[in-house]
Structures are given as C-alpha cells and as structure tokens.
PDB file of C-alpha atoms in Angstrom:
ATOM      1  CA  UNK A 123      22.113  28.258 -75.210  1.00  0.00           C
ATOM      2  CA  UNK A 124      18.624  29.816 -76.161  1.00  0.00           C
ATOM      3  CA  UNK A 125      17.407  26.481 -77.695  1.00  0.00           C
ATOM      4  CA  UNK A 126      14.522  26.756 -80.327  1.00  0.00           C
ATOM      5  CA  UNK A 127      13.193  31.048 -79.952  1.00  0.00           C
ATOM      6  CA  UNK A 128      10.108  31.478 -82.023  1.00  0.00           C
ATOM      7  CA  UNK A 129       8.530  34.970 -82.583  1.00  0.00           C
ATOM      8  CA  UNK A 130       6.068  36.459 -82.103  1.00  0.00           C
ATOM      9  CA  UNK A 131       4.169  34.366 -79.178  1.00  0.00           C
ATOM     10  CA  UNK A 132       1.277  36.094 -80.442  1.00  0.00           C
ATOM     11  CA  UNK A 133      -0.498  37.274 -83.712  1.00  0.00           C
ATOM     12  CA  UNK A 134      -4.077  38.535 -84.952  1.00  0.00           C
ATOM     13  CA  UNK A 135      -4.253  38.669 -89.087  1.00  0.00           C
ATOM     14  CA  UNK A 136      -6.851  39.649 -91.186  1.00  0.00           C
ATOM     15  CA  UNK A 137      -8.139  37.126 -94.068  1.00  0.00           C
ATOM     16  CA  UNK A 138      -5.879  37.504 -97.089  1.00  0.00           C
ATOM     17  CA  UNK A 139      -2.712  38.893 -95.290  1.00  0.00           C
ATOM     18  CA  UNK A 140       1.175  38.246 -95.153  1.00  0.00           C
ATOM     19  CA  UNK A 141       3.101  37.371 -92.190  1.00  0.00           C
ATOM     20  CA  UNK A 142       6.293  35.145 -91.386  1.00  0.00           C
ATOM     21  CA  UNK A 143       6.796  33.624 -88.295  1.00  0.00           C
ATOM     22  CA  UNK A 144      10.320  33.211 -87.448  1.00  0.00           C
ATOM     23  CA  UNK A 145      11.920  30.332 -85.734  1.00  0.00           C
ATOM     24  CA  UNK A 146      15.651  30.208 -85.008  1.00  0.00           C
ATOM     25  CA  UNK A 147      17.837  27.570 -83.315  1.00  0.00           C
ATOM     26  CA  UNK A 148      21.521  28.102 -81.175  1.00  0.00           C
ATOM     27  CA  UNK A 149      22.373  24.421 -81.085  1.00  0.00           C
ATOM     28  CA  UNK A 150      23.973  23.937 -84.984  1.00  0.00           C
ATOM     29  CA  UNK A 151      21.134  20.847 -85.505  1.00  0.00           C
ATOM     30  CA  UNK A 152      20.565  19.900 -88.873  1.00  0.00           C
ATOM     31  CA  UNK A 153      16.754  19.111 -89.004  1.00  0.00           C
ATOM     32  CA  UNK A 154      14.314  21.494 -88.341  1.00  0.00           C
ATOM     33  CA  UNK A 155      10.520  21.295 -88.492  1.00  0.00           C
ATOM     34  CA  UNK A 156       7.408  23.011 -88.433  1.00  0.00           C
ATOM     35  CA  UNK A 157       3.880  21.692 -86.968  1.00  0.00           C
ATOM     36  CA  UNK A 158       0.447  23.365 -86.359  1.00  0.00           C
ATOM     37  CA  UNK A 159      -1.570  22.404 -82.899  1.00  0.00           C
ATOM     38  CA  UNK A 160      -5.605  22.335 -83.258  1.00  0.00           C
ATOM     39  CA  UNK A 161      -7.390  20.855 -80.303  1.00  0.00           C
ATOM     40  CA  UNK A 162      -8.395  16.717 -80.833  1.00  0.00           C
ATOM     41  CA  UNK A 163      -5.406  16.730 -83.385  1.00  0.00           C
ATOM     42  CA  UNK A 164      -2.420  16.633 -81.970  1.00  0.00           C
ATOM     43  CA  UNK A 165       0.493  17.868 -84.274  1.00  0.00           C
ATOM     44  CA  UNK A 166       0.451  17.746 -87.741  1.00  0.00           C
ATOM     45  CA  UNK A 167       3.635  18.580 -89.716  1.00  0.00           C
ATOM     46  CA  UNK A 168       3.718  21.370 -92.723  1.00  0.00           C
ATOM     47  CA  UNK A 169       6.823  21.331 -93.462  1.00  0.00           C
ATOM     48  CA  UNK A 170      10.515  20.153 -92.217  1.00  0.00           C
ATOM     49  CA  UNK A 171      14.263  20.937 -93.375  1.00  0.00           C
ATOM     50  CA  UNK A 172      17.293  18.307 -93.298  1.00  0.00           C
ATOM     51  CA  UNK A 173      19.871  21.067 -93.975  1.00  0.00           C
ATOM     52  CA  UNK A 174      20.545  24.498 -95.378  1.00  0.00           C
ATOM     53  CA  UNK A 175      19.135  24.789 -98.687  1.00  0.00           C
ATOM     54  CA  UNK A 176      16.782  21.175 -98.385  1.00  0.00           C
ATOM     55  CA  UNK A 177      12.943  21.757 -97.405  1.00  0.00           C
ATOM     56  CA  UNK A 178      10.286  19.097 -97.931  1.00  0.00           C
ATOM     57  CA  UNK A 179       6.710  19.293 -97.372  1.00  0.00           C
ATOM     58  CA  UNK A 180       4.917  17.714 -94.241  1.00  0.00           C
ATOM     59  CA  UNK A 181       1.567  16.334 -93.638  1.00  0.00           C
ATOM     60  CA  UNK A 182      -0.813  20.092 -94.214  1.00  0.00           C
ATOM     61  CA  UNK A 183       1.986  21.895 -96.386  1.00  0.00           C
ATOM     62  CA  UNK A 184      -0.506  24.049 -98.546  1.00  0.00           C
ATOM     63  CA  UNK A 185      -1.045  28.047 -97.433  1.00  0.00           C
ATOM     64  CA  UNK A 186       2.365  27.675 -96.331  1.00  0.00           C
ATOM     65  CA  UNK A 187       5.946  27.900 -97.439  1.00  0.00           C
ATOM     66  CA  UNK A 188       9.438  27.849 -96.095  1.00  0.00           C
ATOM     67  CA  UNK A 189      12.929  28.101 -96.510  1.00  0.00           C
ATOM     68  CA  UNK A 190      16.098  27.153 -94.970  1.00  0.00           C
ATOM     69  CA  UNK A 191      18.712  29.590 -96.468  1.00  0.00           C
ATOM     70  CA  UNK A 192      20.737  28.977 -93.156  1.00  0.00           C
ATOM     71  CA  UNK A 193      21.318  26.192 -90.572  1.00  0.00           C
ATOM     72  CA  UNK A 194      19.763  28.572 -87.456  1.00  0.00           C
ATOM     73  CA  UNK A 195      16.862  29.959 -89.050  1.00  0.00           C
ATOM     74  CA  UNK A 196      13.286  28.221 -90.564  1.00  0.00           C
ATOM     75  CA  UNK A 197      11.101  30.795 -91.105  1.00  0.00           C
ATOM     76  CA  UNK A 198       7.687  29.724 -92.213  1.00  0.00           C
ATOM     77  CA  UNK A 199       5.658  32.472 -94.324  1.00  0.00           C
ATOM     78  CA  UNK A 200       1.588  32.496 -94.757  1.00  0.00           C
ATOM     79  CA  UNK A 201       1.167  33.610 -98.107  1.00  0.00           C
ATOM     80  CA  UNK A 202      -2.687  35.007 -97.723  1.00  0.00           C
ATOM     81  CA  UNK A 203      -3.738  34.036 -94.486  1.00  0.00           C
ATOM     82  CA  UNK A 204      -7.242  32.170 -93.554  1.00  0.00           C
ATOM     83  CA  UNK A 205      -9.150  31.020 -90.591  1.00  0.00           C
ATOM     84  CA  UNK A 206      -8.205  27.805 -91.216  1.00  0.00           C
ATOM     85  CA  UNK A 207      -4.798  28.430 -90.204  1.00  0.00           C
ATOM     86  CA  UNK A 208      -6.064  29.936 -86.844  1.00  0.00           C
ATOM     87  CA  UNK A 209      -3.599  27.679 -84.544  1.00  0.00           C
ATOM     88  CA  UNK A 210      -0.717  27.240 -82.266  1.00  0.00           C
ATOM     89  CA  UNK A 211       2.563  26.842 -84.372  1.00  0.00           C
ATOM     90  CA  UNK A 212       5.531  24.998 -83.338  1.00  0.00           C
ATOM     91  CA  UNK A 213       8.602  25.055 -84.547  1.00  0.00           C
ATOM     92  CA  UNK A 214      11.410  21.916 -83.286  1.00  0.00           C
ATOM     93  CA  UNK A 215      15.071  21.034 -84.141  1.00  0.00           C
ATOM     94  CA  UNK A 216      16.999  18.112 -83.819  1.00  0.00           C
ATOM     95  CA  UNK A 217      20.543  17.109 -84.726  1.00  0.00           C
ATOM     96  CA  UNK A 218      21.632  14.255 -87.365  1.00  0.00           C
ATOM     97  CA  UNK A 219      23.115  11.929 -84.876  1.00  0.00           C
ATOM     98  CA  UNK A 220      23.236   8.371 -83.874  1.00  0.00           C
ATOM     99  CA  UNK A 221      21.441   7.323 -81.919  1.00  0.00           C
ATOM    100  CA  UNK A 222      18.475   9.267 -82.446  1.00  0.00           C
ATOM    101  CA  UNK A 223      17.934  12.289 -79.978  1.00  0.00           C
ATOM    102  CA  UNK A 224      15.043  14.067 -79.298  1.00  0.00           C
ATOM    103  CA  UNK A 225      13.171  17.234 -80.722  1.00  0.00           C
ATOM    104  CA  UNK A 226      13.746  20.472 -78.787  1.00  0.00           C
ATOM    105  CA  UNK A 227      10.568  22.368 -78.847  1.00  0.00           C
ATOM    106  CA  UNK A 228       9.995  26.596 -79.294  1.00  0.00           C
ATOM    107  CA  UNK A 229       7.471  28.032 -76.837  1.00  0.00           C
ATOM    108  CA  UNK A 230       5.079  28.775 -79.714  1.00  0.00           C
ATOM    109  CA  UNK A 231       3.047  30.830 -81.214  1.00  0.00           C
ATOM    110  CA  UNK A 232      -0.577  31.185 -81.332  1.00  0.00           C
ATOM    111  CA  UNK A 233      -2.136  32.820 -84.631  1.00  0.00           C
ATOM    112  CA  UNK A 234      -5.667  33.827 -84.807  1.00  0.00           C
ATOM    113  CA  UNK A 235      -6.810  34.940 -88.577  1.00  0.00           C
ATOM    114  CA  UNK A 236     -10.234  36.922 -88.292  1.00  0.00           C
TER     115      UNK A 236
ATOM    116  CA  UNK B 107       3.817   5.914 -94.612  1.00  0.00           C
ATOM    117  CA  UNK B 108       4.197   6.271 -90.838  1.00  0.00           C
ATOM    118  CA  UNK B 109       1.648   7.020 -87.916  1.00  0.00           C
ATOM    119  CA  UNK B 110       0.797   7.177 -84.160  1.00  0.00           C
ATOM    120  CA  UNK B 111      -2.614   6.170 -82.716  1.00  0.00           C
ATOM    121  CA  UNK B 112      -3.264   7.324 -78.810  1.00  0.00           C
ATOM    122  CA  UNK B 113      -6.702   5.645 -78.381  1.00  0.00           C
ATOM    123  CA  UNK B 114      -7.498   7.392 -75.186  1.00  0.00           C
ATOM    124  CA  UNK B 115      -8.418  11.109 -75.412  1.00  0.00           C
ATOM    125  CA  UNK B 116      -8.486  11.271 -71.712  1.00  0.00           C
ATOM    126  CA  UNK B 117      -7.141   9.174 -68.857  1.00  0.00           C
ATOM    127  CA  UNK B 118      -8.664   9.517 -65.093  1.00  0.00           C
ATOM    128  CA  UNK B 119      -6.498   8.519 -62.214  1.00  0.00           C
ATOM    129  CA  UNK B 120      -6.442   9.135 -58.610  1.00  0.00           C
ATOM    130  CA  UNK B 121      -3.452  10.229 -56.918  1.00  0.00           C
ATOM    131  CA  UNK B 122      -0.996   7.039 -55.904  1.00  0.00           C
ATOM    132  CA  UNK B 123      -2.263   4.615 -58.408  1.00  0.00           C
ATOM    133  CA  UNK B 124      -0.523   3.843 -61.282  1.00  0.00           C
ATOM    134  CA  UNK B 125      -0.924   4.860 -64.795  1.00  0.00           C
ATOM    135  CA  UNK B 126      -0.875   4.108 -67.835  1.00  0.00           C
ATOM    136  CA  UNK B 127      -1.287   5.957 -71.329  1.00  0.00           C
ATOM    137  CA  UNK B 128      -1.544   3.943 -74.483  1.00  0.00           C
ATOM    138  CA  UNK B 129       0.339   4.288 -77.614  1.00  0.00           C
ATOM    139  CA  UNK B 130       0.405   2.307 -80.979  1.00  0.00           C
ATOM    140  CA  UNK B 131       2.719   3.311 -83.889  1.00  0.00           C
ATOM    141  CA  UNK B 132       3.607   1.834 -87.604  1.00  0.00           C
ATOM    142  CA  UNK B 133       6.284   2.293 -89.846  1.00  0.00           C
ATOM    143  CA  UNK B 134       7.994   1.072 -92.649  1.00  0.00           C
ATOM    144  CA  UNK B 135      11.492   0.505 -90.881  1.00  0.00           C
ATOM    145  CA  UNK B 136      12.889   0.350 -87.449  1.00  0.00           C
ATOM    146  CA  UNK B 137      11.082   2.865 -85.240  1.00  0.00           C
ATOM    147  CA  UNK B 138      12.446   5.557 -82.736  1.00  0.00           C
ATOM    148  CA  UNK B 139       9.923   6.250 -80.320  1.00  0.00           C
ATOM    149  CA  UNK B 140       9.744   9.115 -78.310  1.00  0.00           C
ATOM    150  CA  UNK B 141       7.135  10.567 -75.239  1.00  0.00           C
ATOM    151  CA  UNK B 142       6.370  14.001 -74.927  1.00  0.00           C
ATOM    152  CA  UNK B 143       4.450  15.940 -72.288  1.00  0.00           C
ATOM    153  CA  UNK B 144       2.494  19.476 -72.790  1.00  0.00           C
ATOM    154  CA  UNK B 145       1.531  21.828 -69.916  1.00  0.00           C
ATOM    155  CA  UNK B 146      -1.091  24.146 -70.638  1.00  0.00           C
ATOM    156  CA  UNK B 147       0.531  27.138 -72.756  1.00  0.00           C
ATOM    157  CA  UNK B 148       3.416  25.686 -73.483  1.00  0.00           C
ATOM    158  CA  UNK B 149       5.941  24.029 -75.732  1.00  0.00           C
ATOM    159  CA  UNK B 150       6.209  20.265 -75.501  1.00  0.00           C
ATOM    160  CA  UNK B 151       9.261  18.742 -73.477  1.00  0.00           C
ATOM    161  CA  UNK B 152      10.753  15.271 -74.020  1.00  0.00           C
ATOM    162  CA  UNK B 153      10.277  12.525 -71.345  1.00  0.00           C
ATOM    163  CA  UNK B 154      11.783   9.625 -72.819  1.00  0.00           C
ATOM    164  CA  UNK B 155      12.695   7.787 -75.781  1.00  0.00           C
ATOM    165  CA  UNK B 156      12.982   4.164 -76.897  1.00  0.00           C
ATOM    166  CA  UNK B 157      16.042   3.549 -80.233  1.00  0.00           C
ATOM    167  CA  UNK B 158      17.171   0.032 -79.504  1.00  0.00           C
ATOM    168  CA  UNK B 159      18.221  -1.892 -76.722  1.00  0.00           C
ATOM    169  CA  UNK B 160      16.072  -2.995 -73.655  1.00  0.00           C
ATOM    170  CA  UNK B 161      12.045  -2.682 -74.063  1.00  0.00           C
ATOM    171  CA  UNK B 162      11.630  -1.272 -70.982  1.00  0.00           C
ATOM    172  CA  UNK B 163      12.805   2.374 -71.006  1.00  0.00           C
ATOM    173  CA  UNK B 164      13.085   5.327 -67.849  1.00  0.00           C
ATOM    174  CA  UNK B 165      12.638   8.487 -68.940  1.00  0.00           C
ATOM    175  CA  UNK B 166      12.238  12.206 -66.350  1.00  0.00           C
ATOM    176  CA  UNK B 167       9.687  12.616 -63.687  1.00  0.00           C
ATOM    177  CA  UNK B 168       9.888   8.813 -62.866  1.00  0.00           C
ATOM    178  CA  UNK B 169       7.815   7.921 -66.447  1.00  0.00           C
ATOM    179  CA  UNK B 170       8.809   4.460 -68.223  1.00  0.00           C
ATOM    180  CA  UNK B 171       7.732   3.198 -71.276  1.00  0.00           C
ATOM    181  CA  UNK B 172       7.603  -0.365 -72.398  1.00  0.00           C
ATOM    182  CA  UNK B 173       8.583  -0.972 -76.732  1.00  0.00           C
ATOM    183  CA  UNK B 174       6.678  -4.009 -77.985  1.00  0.00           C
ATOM    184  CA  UNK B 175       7.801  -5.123 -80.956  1.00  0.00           C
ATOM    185  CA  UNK B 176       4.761  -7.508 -81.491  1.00  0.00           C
ATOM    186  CA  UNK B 177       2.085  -5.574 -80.897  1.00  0.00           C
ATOM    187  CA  UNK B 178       3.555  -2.315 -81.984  1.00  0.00           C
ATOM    188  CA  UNK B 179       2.781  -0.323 -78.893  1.00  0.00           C
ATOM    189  CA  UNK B 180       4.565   2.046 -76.540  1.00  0.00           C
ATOM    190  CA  UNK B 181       2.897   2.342 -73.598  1.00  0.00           C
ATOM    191  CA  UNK B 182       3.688   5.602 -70.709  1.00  0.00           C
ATOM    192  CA  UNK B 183       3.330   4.085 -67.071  1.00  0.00           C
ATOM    193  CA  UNK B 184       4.660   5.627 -63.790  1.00  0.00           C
ATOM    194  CA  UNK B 185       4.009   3.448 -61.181  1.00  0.00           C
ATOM    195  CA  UNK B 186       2.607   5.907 -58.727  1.00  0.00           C
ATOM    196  CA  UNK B 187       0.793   9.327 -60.260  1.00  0.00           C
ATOM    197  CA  UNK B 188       0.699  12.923 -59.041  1.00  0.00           C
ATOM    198  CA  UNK B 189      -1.334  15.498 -58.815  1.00  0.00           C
ATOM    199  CA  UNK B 190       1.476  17.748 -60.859  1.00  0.00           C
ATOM    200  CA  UNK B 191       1.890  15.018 -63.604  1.00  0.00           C
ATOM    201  CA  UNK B 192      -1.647  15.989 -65.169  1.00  0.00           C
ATOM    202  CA  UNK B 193      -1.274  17.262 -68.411  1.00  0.00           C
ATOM    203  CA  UNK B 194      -1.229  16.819 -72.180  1.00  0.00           C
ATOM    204  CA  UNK B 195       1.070  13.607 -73.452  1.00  0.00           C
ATOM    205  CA  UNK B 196       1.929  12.863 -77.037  1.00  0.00           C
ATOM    206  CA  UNK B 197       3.434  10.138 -78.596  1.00  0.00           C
ATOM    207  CA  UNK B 198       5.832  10.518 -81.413  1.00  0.00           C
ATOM    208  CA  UNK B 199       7.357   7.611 -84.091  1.00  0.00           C
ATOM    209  CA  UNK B 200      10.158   8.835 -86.061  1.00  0.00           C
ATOM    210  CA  UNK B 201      11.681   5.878 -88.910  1.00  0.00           C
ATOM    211  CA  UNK B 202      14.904   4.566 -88.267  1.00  0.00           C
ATOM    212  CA  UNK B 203      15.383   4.702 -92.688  1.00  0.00           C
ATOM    213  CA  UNK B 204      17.974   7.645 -93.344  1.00  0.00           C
ATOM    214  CA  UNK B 205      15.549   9.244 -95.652  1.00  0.00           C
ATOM    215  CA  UNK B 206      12.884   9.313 -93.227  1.00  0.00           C
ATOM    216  CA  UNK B 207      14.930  10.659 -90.626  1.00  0.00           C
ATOM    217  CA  UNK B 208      14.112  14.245 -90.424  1.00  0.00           C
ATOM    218  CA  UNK B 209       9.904  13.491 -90.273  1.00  0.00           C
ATOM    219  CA  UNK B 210       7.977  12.555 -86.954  1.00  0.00           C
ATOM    220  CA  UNK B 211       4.707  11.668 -86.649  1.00  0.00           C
ATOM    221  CA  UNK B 212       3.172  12.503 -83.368  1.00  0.00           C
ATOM    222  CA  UNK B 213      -0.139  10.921 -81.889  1.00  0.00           C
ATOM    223  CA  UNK B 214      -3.006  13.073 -81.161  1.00  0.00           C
ATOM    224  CA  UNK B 215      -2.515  13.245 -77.563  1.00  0.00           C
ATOM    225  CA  UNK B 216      -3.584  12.221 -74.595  1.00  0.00           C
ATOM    226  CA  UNK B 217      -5.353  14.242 -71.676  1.00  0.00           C
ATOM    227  CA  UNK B 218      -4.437  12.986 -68.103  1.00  0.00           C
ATOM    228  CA  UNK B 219      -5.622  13.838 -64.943  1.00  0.00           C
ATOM    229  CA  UNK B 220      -4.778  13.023 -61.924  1.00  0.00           C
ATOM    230  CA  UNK B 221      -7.144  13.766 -58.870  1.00  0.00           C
ATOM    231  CA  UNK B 222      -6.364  13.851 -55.575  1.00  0.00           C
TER     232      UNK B 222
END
C-alpha cells in the first residue's frame, strides 16, 4: 500500500491564483481530512469528509473548498490564493471502525503564495 | 466543542532522564486520545493511542501515556530519553459521539529536546 500520497510536495502561487492540491488514499478508509501547519499553531482543520459525496467544514474552512466525489481521492482547491494561506498542508485518512484507529498522515505539502 | 491544550512549547531534557510532555483535552463525550510525533520535514506518525480500557497506555519507541479521567490530561512519558527522540509531539482528542467521529482536534505541539 502507498498510504495517504499528496501532490505536489511543493508550490509557489501568485496572489489571486487557482491551484488544487491533490490527496489520495490506497487503504478504502472512510474519513478523510485536511489541516494547514503554521509554526506556534499546531494543526488546524479546514475541512474533513465521512464518505463519498459528505464534506463538512473544519476549524479555518474559508479560501478553501473540497470535494469527495470518490472514497480515494480529497482534493482541496484554493479558489484565489493569499499569503495567508502560505503553509504546510496535510492531508490524513482514517477508517470507520471500532475501536478507534489512528490517522495515517501524507508527507505534505508546503505552499508559499507571494 | 472539543480542544487540546499542550502548555509547554518546549521541553529540555538531558539524555537518560525521563520525560514527560503534558497534554489536557475536553470534549463533549467519551474521548479517543491519540500521540503523534513530527520530525523536521515530515508528515506526522502515530505513537500511541488511549480508547478505553487501562489508563496507562504503551505506544512505539518505548513512549506511554497515562488517561486521567479526572483531571482530563494525557500525559507522554518514556522513562529514559534519547538523543533521537527530539522532535515535534502533538496531541490529538477525537469524540467518541458517532457524529463527531470523523473531526480531531490536535494540540499545538510540543518541541522536545533532548541533549546529550
């Protein structure tokens, strides 16, 4: 298994464009989840997935959106990119089961938006 | 709504001595609680996780964690540190409510280093 491939591991934008960042998971797990990494804050979720078709926002959903059209993939589109979304994005998965397991993280990847 | 406090920033210890990084949580339900570590430039990779059962909990690299229920903490402690173990450690509450289920909070993380 690949686990949880994100791509690209690296992008430069200019204020105001377009990109997608796609995530995409080998291990059939129903949840998946997206989080941005600034330094002092830790994680903070934008938006997650419970199944094909189901999205929800996170904590810091706005600039962003998502969809989950199938159980693999979560991409997760900047609509008109800022420097405020200069980061390190994240992308997890985890199954529906009981008990409870972990998240399985991508590798990442870090935007920087001139 | 649910969240994660790590109070420390940073946590100094010399090689051989135990450690310990703090971790407070709250949530509406039952919590999951998970560990996490980060090394630089990377993803993060599980260590351990606490669901039900016995409050003291092993996890990889010879980390525990102790669950108290009363004072709503989840404390990382390895009884003798390494050099290799510094690095980046987050905390992570996820609530045990099916509704809630796909949503973790994480902490903001915790900086350890361990000298020699």
């Amino acid at each position: 298994n690949a686990g949880v491939t994100q791509t690209p591991k690296f992008q430069v934008l200019k204020t105001g464009q377009s990109m997608t960042l796609q995530c995409a998971q080998d291990m059939n797990h129903e949840y998946m989840s997206w989080y941005r990494q600034d330094p002092g804050m830790g994680l903070r979720l934008i938006h997650y997935s419970v199944g094909a078709g189901i999205t929800d926002q996170g904590e810091v959903p706005n600039g962003y959106n998502v969809s989950r059209s199938t159980t693999e993939d979560f991409p997760l589109r900047l609509l008109s990119a800022a420097p405020s979304q200069t980061s390190v994005y994240f992308c997890a998965s985890h199954p529906r089961a009981r008990p409870p397991d972990t998240q399985y993280f991508g590798p990442g990847t870090r935007l920087t938006v001139l | 709504a649910q969240s994660v406090a790590q109070p420390e920033d940073q946590v100094n210890v010399a090689e051989g001595n135990p450690l310990t990084v703090k971790c407070t949580y709250s949530v509406s339900g039952n919590p999951y609680l998970f560990w996490y570590v980060q090394y630089p430039n990377r993803g993060l990779q599980f260590l351990l996780k606490y669901i039900t059962g016995d409050n003291l909990v092993k996890g990889s690299y010879g980390f525990e964690a102790e669950f108290n229920k009363s004072q709503t903490s989840f404390h990382l402690k390895k009884p003798s540190a390494l050099v290799s173990d510094s690095a980046l450690y987050f905390c992570a509450v996820r609530d045990s409510m099916e509704g809630n289920a796909g949503k973790s909070t994480f902490g903001d993380g915790t900086t350890l280093t361990v000298k020699p």
